[in-house]
Short mmCIF file of C-alpha atoms in Angstrom, two decimals:
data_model
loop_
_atom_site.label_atom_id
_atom_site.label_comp_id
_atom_site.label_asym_id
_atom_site.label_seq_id
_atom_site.Cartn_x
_atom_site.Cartn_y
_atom_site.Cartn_z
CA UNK A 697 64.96 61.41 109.14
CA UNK A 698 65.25 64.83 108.13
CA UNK A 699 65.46 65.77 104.61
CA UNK A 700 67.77 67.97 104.31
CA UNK A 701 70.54 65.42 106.21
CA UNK A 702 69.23 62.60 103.31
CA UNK A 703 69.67 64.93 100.18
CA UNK A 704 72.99 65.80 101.85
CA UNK A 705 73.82 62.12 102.58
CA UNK A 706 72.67 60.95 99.11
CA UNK A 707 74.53 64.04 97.18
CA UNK A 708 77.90 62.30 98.69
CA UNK A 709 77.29 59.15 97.84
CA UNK A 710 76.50 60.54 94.27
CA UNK A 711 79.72 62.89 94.40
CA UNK A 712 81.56 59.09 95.21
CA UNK A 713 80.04 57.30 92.58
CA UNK A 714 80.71 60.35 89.90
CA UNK A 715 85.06 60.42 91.40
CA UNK A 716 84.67 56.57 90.56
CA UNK A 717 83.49 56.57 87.39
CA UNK A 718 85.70 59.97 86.44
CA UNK A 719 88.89 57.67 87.81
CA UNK A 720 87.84 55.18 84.38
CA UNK A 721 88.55 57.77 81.96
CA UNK A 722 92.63 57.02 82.96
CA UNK A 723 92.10 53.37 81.69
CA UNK A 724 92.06 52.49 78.15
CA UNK A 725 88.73 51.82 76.77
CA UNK A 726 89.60 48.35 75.37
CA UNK A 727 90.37 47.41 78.47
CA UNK A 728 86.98 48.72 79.87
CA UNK A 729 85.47 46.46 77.14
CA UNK A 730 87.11 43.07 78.47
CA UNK A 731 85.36 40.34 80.38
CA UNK A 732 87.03 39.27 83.12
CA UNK A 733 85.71 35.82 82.81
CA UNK A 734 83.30 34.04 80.24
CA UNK A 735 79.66 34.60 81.59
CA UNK A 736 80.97 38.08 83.62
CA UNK A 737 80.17 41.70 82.54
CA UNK A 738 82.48 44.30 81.51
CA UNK A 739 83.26 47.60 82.86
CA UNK A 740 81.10 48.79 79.78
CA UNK A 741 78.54 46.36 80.23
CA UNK A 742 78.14 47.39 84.19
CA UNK A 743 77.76 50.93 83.23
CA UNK A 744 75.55 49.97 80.38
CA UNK A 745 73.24 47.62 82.47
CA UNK A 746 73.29 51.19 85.78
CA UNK A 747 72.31 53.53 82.33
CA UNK A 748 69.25 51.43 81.44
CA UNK A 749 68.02 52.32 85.11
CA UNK A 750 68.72 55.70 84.90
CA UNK A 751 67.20 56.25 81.72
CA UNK A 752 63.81 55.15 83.75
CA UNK A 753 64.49 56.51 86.80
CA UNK A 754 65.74 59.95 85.91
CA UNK A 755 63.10 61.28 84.46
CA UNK A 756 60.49 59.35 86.70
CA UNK A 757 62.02 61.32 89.32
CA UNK A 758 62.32 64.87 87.71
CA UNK A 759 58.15 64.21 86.85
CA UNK A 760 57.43 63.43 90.14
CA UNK A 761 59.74 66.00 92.16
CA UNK A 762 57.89 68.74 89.38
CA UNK A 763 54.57 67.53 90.94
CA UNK A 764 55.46 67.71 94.63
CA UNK A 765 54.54 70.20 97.37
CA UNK A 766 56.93 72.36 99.12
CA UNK A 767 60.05 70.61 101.03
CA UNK A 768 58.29 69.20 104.97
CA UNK A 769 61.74 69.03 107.36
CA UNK A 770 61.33 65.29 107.84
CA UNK A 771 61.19 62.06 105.50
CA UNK A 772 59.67 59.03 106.69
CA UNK A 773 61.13 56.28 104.36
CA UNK A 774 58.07 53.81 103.61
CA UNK A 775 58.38 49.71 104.39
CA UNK A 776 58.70 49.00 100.89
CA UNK A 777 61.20 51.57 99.91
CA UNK A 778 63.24 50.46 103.15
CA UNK A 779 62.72 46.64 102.26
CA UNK A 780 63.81 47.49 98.50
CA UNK A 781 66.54 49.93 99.67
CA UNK A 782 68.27 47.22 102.24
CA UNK A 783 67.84 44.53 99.89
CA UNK A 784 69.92 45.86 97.01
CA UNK A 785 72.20 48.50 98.29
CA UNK A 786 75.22 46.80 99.99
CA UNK A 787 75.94 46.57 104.03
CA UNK A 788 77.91 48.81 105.98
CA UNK A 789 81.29 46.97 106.00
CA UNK A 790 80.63 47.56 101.84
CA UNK A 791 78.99 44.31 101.30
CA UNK A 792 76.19 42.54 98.97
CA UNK A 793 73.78 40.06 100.36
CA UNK A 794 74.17 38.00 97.53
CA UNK A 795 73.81 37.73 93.52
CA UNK A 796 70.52 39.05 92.04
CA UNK A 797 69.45 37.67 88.26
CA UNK A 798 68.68 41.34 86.25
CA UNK A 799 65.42 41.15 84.39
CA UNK A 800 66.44 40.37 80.72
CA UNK A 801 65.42 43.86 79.43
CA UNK A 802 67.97 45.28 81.66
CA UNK A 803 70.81 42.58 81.01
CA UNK A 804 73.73 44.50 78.62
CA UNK A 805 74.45 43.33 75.41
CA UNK A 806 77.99 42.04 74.86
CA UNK A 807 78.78 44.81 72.58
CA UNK A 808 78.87 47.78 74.26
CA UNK A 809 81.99 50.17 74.49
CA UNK A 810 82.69 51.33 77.28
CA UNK A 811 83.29 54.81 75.05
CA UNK A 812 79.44 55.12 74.54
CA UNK A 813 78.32 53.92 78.09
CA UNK A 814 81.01 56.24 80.20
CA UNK A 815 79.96 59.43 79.08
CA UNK A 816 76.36 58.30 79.36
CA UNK A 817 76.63 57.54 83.28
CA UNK A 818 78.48 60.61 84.62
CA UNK A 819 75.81 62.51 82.62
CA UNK A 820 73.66 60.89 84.38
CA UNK A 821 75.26 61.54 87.69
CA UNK A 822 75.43 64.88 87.19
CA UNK A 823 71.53 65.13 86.51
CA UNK A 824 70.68 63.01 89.46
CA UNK A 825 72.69 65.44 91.68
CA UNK A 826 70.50 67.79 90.07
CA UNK A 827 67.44 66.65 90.94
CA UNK A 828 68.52 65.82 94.09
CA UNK A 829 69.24 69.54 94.82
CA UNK A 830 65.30 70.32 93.61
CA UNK A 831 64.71 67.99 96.16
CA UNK A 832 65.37 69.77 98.94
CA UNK A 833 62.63 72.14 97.96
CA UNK A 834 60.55 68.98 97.74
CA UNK A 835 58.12 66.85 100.08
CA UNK A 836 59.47 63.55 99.18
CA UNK A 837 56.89 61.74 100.74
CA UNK A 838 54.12 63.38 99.28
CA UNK A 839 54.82 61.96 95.22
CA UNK A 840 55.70 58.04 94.21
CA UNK A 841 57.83 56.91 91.54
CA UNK A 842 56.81 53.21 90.06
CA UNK A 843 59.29 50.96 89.83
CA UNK A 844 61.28 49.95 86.67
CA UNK A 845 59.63 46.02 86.96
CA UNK A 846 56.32 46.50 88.46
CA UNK A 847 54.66 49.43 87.35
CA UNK A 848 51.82 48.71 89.61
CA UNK A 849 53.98 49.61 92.85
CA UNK A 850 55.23 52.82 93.43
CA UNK A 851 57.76 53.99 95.68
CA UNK A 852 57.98 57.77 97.87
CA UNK A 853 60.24 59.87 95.81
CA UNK A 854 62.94 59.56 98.75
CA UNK A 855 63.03 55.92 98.78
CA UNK A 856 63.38 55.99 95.02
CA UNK A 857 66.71 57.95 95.09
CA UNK A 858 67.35 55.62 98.12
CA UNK A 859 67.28 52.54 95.88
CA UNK A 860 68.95 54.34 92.89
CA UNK A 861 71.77 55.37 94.39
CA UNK A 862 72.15 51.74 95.98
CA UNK A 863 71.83 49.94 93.29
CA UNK A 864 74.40 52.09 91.69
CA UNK A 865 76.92 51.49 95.02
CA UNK A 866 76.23 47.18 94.43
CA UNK A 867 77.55 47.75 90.74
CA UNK A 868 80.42 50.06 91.38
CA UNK A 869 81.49 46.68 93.61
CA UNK A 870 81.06 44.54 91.07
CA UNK A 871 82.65 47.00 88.88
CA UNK A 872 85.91 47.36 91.36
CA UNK A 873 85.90 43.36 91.86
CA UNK A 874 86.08 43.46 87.48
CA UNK A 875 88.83 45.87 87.43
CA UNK A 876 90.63 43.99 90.18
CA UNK A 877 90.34 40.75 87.96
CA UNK A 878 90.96 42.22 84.98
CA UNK A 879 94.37 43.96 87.11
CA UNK A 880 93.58 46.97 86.34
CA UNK A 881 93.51 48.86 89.42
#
């Protein structure tokens, strides 16, 4: 695929998830803070559980994309990142394959407020659009990123922001599915 038409494709899915998000600040944060079942996360707790992955992946990224030769016109995704990418991100009719259990370290606590974990994820939005843009300068097939639960294997930079962003696009579902519960939307 060529590089450019990722980065472009990934910065709009970014731009998405960042108008989502943005949309929250219209709802009252109590409400953000609710369970919509016993067992189920919050709004706060979804956004808590997506900031514990971008606090590893974020700078993961920026480190590798500061190592990485000049931008080459195509990306060739590798198995893994592919496997990893189509595993969590959701289908085309907007879709998740299933449930997947979150490692414990990345399970949110029940006490987080949706104040604190809000402002933390557009931040982080806004950097990963950031990096994506020094990615077009970027060979992101040259430099791997390891993964948040296996240090051992390492993904191409591309297929990391691949995965990212997906994982981000299963919990805005779950996060639209918690609003609709909660009837807030």
């Amino acid at each position: 695929m060529e590089s450019a038409v990722l980065i472009d494709d990934l910065q709009a899915q970014v731009r998405r998830i960042i108008a989502t998000a943005t949309t929250l600040k219209q709802l009252l944060p109590v409400d953000l803070d609710k369970a919509p079942a016993p067992g189920a996360w919050s709004v706060a707790q979804i956004l808590a559980h997506l900031n514990f992955y971008g606090d590893y992946y974020l700078p993961a990224l920026e480190k590798a994309l500061a190592q990485a030769p000049p931008a080459k016109k195509y990306f060739k995704p590798g198995w893994l990142g592919n496997y990893f990418t189509k595993l969590i991100s959701p289908n085309a009719a907007g879709e998740v394959r299933g449930k997947m259990k979150s490692p414990a370290q990345a399970r949110p606590s029940s006490f987080v407020k949706a104040v604190d974990t809000l402002p933390v994820f557009i931040g982080q939005q806004q950097w990963l659009l950031e990096l994506l843009e020094e990615a077009r300068t970027k060979d992101l097939g040259s430099v791997r990123v390891p993964i948040s639960i296996a240090k051992m294997i390492r993904l191409k930079a591309g297929d990391t922001f691949r995965f990212l962003i997906g994982h981000q696009q299963r919990h805005l579902l779950q996060l639209t599915r918690t609003l609709h519960q909660l009837q807030l939307n």
